[in-house]
Each structure stands twice: as structure tokens, then as C-alpha cells.
PDB file of C-alpha atoms in Angstrom:
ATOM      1  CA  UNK A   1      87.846 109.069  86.267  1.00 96.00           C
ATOM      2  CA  UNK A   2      90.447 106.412  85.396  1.00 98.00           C
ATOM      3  CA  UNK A   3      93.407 105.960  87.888  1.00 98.00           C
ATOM      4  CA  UNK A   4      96.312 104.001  86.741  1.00 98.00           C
ATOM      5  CA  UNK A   5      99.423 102.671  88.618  1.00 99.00           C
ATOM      6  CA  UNK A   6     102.063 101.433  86.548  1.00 98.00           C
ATOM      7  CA  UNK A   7     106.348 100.841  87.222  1.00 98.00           C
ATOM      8  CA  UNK A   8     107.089 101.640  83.842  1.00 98.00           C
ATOM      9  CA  UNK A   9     110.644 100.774  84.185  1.00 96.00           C
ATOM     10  CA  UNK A  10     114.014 102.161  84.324  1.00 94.00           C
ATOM     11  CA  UNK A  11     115.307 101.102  80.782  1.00 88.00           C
ATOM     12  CA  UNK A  12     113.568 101.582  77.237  1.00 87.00           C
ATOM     13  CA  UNK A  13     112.791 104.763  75.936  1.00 91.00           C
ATOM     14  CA  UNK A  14     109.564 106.297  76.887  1.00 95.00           C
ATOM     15  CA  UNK A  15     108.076 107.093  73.619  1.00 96.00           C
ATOM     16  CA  UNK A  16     106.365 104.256  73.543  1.00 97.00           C
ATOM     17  CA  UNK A  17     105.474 103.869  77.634  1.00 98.00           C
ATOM     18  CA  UNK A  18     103.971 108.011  76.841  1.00 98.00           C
ATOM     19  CA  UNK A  19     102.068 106.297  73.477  1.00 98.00           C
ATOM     20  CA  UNK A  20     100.420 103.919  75.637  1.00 98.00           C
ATOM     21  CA  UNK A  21      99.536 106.043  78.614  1.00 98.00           C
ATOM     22  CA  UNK A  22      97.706 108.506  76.168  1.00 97.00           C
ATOM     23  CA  UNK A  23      95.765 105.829  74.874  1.00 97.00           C
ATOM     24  CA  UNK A  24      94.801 104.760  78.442  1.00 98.00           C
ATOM     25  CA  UNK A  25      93.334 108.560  79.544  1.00 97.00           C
ATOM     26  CA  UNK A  26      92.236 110.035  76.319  1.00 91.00           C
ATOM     27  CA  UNK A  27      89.595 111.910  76.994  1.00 92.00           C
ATOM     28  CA  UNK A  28      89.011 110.648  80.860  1.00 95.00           C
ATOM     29  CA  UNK A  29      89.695 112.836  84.193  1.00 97.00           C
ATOM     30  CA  UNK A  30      92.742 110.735  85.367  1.00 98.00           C
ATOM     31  CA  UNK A  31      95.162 110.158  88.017  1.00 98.00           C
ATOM     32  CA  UNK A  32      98.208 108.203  86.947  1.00 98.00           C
ATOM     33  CA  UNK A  33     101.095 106.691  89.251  1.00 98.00           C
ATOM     34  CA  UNK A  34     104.588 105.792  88.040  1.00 98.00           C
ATOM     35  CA  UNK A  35     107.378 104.270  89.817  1.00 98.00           C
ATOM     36  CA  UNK A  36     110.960 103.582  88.156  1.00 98.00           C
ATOM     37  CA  UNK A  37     111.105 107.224  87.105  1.00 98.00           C
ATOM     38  CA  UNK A  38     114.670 108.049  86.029  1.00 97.00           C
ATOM     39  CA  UNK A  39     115.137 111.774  85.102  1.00 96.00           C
ATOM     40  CA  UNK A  40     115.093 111.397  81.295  1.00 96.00           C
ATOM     41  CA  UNK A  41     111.830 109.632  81.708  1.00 97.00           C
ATOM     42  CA  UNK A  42     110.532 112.359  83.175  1.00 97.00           C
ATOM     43  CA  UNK A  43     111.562 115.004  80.778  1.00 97.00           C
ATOM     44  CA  UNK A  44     110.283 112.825  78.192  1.00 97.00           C
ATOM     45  CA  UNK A  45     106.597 112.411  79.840  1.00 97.00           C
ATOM     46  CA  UNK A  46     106.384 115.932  80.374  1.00 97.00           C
ATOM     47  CA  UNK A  47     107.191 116.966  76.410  1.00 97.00           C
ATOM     48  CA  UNK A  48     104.978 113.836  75.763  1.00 97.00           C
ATOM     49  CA  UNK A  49     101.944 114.386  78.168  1.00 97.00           C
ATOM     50  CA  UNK A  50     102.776 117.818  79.191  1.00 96.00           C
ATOM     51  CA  UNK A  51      99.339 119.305  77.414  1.00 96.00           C
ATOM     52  CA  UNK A  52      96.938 117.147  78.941  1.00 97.00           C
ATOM     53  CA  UNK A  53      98.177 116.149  82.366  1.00 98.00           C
ATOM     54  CA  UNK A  54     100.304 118.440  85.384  1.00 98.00           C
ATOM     55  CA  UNK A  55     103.104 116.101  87.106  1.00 98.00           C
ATOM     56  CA  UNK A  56     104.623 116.090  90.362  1.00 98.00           C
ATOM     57  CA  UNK A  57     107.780 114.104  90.762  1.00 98.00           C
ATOM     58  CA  UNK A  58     109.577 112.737  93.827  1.00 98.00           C
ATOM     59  CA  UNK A  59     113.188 114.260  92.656  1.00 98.00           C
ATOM     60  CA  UNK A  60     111.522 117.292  92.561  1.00 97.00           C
ATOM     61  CA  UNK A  61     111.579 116.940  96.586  1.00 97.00           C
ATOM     62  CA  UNK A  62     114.283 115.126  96.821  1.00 95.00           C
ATOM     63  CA  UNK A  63     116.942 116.023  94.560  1.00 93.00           C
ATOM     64  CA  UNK A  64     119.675 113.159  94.172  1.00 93.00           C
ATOM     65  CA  UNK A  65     123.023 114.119  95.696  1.00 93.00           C
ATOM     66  CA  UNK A  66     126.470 113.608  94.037  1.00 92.00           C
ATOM     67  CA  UNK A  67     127.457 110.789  95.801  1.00 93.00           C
ATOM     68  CA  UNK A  68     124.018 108.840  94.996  1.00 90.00           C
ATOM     69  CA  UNK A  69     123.827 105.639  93.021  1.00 85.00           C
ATOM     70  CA  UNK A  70     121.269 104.813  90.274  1.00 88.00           C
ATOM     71  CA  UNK A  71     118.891 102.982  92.712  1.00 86.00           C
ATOM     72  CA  UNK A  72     118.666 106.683  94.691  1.00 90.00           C
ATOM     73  CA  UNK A  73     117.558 108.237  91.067  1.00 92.00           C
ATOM     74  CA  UNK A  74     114.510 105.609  90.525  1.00 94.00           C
ATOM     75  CA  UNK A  75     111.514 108.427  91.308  1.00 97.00           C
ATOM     76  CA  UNK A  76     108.096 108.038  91.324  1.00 98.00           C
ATOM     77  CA  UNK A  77     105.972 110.397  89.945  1.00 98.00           C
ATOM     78  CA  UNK A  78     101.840 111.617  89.811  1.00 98.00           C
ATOM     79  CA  UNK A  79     100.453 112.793  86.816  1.00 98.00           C
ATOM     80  CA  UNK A  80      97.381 114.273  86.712  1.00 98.00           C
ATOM     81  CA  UNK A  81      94.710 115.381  83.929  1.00 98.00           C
ATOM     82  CA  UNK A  82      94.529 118.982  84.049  1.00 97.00           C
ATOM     83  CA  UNK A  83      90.929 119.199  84.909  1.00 96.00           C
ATOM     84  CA  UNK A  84      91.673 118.660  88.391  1.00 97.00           C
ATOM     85  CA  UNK A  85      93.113 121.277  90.727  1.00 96.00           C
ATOM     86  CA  UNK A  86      96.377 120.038  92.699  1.00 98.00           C
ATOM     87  CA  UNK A  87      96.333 121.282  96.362  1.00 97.00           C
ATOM     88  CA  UNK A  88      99.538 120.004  97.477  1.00 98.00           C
ATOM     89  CA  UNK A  89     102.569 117.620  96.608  1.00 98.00           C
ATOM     90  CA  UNK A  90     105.257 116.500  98.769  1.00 98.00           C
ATOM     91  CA  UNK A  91     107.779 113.384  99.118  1.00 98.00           C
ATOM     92  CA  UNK A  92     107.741 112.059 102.513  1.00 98.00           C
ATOM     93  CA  UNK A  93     110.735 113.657 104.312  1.00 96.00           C
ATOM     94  CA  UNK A  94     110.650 109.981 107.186  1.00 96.00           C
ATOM     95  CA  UNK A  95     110.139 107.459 104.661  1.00 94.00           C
ATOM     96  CA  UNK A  96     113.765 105.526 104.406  1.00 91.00           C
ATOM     97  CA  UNK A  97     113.951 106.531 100.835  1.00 94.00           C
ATOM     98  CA  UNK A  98     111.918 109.495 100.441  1.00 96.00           C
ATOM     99  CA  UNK A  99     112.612 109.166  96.378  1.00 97.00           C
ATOM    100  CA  UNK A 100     110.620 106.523  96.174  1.00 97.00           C
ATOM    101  CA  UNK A 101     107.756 108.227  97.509  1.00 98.00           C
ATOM    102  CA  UNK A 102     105.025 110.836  96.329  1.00 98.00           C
ATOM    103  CA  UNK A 103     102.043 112.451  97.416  1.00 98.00           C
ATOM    104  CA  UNK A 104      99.517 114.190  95.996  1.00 98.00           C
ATOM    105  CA  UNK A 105      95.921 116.195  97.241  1.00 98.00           C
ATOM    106  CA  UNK A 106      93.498 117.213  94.324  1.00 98.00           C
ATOM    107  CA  UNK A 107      90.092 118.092  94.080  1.00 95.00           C
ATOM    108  CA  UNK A 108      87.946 116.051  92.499  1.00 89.00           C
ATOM    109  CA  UNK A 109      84.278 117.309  91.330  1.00 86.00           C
ATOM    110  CA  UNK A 110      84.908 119.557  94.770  1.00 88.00           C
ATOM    111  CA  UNK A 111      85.918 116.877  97.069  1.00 91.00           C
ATOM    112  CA  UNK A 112      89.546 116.358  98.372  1.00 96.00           C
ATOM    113  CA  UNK A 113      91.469 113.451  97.132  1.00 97.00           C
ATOM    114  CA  UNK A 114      94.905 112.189  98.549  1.00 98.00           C
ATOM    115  CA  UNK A 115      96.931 110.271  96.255  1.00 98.00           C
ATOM    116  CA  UNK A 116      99.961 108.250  97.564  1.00 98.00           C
ATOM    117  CA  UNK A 117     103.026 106.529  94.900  1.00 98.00           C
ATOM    118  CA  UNK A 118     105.236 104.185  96.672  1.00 98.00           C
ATOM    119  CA  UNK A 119     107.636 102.169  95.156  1.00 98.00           C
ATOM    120  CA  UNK A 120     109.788  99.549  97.858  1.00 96.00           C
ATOM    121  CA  UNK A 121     112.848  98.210  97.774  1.00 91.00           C
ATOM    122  CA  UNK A 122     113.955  94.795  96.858  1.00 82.00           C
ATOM    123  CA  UNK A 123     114.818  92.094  99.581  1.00 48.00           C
ATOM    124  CA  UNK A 124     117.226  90.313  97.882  1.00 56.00           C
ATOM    125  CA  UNK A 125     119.092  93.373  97.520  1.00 65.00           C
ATOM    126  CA  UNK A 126     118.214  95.515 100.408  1.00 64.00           C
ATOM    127  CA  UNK A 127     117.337  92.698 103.349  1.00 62.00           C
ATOM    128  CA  UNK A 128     116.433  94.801 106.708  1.00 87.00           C
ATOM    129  CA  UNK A 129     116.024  97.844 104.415  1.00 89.00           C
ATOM    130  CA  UNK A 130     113.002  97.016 103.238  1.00 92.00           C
ATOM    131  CA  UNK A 131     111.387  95.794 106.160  1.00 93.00           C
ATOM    132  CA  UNK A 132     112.214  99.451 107.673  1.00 94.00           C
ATOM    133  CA  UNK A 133     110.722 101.013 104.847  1.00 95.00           C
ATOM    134  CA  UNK A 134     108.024  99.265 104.889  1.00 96.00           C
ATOM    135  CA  UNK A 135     107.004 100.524 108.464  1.00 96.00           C
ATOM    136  CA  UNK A 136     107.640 103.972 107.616  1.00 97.00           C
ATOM    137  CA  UNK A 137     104.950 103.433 104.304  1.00 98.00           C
ATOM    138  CA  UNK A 138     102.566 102.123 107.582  1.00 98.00           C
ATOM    139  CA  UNK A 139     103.523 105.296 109.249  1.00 98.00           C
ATOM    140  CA  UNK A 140     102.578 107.843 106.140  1.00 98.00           C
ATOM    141  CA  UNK A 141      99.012 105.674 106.274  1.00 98.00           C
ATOM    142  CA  UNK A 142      97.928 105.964 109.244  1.00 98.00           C
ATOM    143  CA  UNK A 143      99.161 109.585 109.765  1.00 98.00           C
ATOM    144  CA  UNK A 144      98.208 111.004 106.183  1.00 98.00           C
ATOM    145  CA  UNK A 145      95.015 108.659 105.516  1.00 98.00           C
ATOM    146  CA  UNK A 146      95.560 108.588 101.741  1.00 98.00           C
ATOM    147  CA  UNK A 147      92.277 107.972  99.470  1.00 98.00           C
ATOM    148  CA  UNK A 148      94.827 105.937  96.614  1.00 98.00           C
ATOM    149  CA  UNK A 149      97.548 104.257  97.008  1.00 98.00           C
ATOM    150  CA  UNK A 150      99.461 102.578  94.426  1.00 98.00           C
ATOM    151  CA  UNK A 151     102.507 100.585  94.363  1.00 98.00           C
ATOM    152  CA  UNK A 152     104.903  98.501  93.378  1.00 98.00           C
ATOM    153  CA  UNK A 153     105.508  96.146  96.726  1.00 97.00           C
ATOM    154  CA  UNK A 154     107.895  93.440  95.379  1.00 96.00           C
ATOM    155  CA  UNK A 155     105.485  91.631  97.578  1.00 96.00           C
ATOM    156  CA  UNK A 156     103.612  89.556  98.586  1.00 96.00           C
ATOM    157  CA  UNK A 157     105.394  86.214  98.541  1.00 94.00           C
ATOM    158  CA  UNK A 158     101.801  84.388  98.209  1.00 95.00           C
ATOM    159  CA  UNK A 159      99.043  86.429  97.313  1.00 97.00           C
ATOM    160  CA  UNK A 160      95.541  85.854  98.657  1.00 97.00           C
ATOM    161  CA  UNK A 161      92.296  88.250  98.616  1.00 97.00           C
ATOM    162  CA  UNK A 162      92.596  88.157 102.269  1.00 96.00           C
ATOM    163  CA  UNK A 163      95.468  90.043 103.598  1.00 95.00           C
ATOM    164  CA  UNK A 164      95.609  88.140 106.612  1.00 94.00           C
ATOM    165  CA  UNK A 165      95.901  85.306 104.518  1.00 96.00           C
ATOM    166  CA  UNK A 166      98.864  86.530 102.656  1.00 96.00           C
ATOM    167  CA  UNK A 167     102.638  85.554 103.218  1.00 95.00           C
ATOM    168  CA  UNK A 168     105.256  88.358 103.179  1.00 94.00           C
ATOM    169  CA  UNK A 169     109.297  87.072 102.235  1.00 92.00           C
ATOM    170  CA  UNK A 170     111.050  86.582 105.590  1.00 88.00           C
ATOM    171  CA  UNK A 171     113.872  89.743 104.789  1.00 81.00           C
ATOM    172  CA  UNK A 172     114.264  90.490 108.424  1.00 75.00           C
ATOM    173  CA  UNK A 173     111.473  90.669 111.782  1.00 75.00           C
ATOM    174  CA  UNK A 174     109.733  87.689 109.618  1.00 74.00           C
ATOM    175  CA  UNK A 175     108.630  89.938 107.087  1.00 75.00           C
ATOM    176  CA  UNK A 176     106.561  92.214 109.957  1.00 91.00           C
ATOM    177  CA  UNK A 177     107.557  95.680 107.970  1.00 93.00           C
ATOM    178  CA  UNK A 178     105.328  94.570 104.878  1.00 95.00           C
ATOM    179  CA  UNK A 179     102.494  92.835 106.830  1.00 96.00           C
ATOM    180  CA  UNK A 180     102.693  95.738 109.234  1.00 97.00           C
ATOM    181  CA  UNK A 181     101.803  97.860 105.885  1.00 97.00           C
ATOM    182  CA  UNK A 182      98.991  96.082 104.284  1.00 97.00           C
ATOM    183  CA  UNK A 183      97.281  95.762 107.601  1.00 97.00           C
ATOM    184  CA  UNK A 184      97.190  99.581 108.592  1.00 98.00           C
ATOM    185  CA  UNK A 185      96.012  99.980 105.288  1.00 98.00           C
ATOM    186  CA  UNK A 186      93.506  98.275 105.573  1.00 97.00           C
ATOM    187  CA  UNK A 187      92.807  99.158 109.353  1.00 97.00           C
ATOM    188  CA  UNK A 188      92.332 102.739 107.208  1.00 97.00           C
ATOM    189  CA  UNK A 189      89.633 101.669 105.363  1.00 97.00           C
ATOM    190  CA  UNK A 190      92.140 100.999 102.461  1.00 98.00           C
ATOM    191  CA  UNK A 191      91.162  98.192  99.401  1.00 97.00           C
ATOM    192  CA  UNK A 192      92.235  96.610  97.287  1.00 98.00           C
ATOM    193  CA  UNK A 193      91.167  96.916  93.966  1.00 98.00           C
ATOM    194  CA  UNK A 194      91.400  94.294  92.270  1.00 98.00           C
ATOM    195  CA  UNK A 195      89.683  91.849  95.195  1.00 97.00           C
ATOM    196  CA  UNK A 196      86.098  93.827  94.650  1.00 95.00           C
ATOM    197  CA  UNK A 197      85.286  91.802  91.766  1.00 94.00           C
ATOM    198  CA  UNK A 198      87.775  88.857  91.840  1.00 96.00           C
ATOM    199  CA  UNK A 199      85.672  85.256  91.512  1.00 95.00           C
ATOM    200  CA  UNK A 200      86.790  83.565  94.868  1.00 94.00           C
ATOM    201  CA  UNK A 201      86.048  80.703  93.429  1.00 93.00           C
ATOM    202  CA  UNK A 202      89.093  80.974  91.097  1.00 92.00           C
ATOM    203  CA  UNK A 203      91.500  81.057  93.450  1.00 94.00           C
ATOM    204  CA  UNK A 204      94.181  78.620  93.703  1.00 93.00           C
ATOM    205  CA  UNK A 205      96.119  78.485  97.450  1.00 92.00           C
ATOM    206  CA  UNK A 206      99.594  79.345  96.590  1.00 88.00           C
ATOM    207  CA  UNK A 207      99.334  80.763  93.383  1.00 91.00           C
ATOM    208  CA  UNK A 208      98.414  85.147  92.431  1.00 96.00           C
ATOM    209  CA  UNK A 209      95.188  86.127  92.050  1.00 97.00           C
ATOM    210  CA  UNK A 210      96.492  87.675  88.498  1.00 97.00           C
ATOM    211  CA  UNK A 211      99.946  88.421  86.715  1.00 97.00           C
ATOM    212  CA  UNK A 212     101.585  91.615  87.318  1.00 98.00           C
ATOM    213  CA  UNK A 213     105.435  90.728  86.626  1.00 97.00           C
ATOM    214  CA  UNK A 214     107.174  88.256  85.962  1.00 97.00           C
ATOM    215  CA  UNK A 215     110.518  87.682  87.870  1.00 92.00           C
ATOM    216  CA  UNK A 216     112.939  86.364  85.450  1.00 85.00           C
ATOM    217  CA  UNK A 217     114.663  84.133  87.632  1.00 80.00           C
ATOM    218  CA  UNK A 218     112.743  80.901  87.157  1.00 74.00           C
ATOM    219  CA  UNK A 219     109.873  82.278  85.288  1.00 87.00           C
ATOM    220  CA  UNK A 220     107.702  83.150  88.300  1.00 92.00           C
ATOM    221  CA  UNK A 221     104.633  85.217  87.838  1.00 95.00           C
ATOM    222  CA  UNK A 222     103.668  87.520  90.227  1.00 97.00           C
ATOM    223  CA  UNK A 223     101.649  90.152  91.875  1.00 98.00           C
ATOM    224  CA  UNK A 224     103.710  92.921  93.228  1.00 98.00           C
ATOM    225  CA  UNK A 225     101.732  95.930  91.972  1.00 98.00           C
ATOM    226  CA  UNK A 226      98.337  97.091  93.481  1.00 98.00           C
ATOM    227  CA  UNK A 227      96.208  99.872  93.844  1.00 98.00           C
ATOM    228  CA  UNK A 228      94.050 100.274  96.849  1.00 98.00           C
ATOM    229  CA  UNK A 229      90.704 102.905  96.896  1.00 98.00           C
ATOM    230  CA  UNK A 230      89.156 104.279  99.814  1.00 97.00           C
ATOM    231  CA  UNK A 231      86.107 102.734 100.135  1.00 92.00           C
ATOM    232  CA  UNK A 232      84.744 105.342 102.374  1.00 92.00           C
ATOM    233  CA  UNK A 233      85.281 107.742  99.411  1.00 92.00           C
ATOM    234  CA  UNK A 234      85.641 105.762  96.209  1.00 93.00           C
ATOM    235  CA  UNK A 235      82.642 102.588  96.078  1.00 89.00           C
ATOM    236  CA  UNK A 236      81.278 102.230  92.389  1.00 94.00           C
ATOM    237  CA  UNK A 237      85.093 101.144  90.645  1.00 97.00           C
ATOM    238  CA  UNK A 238      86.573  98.297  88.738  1.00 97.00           C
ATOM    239  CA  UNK A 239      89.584  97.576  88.519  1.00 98.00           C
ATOM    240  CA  UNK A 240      92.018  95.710  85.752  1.00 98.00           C
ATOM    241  CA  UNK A 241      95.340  94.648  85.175  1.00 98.00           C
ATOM    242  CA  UNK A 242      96.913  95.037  81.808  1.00 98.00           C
ATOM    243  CA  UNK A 243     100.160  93.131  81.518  1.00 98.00           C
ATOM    244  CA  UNK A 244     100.634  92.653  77.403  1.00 98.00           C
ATOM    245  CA  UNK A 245     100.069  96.292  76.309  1.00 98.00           C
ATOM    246  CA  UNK A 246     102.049  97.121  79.596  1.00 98.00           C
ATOM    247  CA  UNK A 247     104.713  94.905  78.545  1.00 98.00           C
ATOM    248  CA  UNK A 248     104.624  95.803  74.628  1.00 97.00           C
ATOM    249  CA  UNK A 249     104.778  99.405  75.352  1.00 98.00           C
ATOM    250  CA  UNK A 250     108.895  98.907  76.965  1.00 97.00           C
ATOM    251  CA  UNK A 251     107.958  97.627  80.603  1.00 98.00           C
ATOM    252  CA  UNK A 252     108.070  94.827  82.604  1.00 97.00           C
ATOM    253  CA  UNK A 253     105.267  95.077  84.702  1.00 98.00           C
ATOM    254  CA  UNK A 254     101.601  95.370  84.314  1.00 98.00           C
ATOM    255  CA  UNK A 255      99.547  98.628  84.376  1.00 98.00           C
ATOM    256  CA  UNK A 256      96.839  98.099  86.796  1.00 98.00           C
ATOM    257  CA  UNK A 257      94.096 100.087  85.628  1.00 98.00           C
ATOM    258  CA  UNK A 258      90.726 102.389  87.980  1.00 98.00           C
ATOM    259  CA  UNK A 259      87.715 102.887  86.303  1.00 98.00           C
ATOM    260  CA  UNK A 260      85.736 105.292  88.900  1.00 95.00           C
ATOM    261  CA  UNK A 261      82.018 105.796  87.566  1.00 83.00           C
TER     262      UNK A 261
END
């Protein structure tokens, strides 16, 4: 099974996002997580994909209201190859922006599988927003206990393979929302992927363990994107991150990429 988690952002059209999504999950069972979702985007990936994959979609859940600006109309949404049997699919009603949410249960070669989209806020334009938000994402964790999660986190503000050892941006409470977050995911037995097989011995204090966007204000590359396995449930995996095709294809941010053997 391949599981990919990808922001395949707001502008550009999508033929070319749907082109290179088919080309990642031809032929594979797959689970596939998109964040910056407008509502054209999703038509489009369900004329596009609609014959190989079922989606769920946050909007779906909860349906923009007329006084909402475009930031409330960003969705996130969970496709999945048809192969596998959706149980369930909800946003989550106490997140602070339940459109930016999505969850999913399957079954997967007859075992349950709970798979999480999240998609945060920015500080520099939301501040104490996004530390709140941040708890509630905790919350969802530890109540829910997920098997996938993958996001777009507009964090961390230095990246290490130990997330003790990363830094979160100082928004509000000293960034406690987002460190709050990655720790009771990992007190769940949550992963991250890309850490499995990453050569400690490359690692450079201060700098991301690998590119996943690159902020455009002063060229900074970044890691904001993960995807995190339960290792309980998920052990034989590797992951990848694939910012050029990601970026060719219309977005600005890398697909990071699940093989599951």
C-alpha cells in the first residue's frame, strides 16, 4: 500500500496535481491526504480520480457559511483506492477549524485503519490561533488514536529526528500548542516516517532533515509536512519526500510519499 500526504495548494489548476497523483498509485492499494483543498479542486479530483479512488472531504462536514473567507474554504480531503472498504468519515466537530480537518477508518486486508488529515494554521497570520489549534489536534490523538496522520504543520521552527529536540515558533504559550501535539503523538505510539531510515549521521543542528517547502520570504527551506505511522500497526515502511515532481505538477510543497510492504 502506498500512503501519500501532500498540500497540493490552493492556486493552479489541478489537471496536472490529478496527472501526478495517478502516476504515484497506479496500480497500488493507496491512501492519499490533501490539504489546501478549495472546492473546484475537489470537483476536479473527483472527475480526475473518481474511477480508481472514493474521497471524503472536510467541506463535506463542514460546509462553509456565507459570511466565510477563503482561508475557511481551504479543505482537506482523503482519497482512497477503491479496494478498501471506508467505515467511517467525519471532520472533527472541537478542532478550532474543523475544515481543516479529516478523518477516515478503512479496512485494510481485514484490519481497521484510522487515517487523520490536518492542515494548521499559519502563525504569522493567526498568532494564539494556532497554538489553540494545535491542542485541540493533541486532543483528537489521544482520544481517537489515529494509525496515520499526515500534515501540513507550518512547523517545526528547527527540525530534529528527536522531537524533544525540536523547536516550535514562539506564536503564543512559547509555542506549547505544537510541542503539546508532536509529543502526544508520539506518547501514542505515533512516528515519524521519515526518521526510520534517516542517516543520523547527516544531520546538521539547525538545519531540516529534508526539504518540504520552501518559504519564499528569504529563501528558507523547510520541513512542515510529515506523515507519522503507527508503529504498533504499520513496521515494514519507507518513507520519501518528493519535492520536484511535487513542485512541477502546480504545488509548492513536497509530496511525502508511504511505501507499506
Amino acid at each position: 500500500m502506498r500512503i501519500v500526504n501532500w498540500n497540493i495548494s490552493w492556486s493552479n489548476k489541478t489537471d496536472n496535481k490529478a496527472a501526478y497523483l495517478r502516476s504515484l498509485i497506479e496500480g497500488k492499494s493507496f491512501v492519499i491526504i490533501l490539504q489546501e483543498v478549495k472546492m473546484f479542486a475537489y470537483e476536479a479530483l473527483k472527475q480526475s480520480l473518481g474511477d480508481i479512488a472514493n474521497i471524503e472531504y472536510s467541506l463535506d462536514y463542514r460546509i462553509p457559511g456565507k459570511f466565510d473567507i477563503d482561508s475557511r474554504k481551504l479543505g482537506v480531503a482523503i482519497l482512497v483506492s477503491k479496494d478498501l472498504k471506508i467505515t467511517n468519515s467525519q471532520a472533527l466537530s472541537r478542532a478550532l477549524m474543523p475544515d481543516r480537518t479529516i478523518m477516515v477508518d478503512i479496512e485494510y486486508n481485514n484490519e481497521p485503519l484510522r487515517i487523520l488529515g490536518l492542515h494548521s494554521v499559519t502563525g504569522c497570520h493567526h498568532l494564539k490561533a494556532k497554538e489553540i489549534q494545535f491542542f485541540s489536534f493533541a486532543e483528537a490523538v489521544d482520544e481517537y488514536k489515529p494509525d496515520v496522520v499526515g500534515i501540513d504543520a507550518n512547523e517545526p521552527q528547527y527540525d530534529h529526528y528527536e522531537i524533544s529536540k525540536m523547536k516550535f515558533f514562539d506564536n503564543y504559550n512559547k509555542g506549547n500548542g505544537c510541542k503539546t501535539f508532536f509529543e502526544t503523538m508520539q506518547a501514542n505510539g505515533m512516528a515519524d516516517s521519515f526518521v526510520k531510515d534517516y542517516d543520523i549521521e547527516k544531520y546538521i543542528e539547525g538545519e531540516y532533515l529534508t526539504t518540504s517547502h520552501i518559504i519564499k520570504r528569504g529563501h528558507k527551506k523547510v520541513r512542515y509536512d510529515f506523515l507519522f505511522v503507527n508503529n504498533e500497526k504499520i513496521r515494514n515502511y519507507h518513507c520519501s519526500y518528493d519535492y520536484d515532481n511535487a513542485v512541477e505538477a502546480g504545488s509548492d510543497h513536497a509530496a511525502v510519499i508511504v511505501d507499506v510492504e
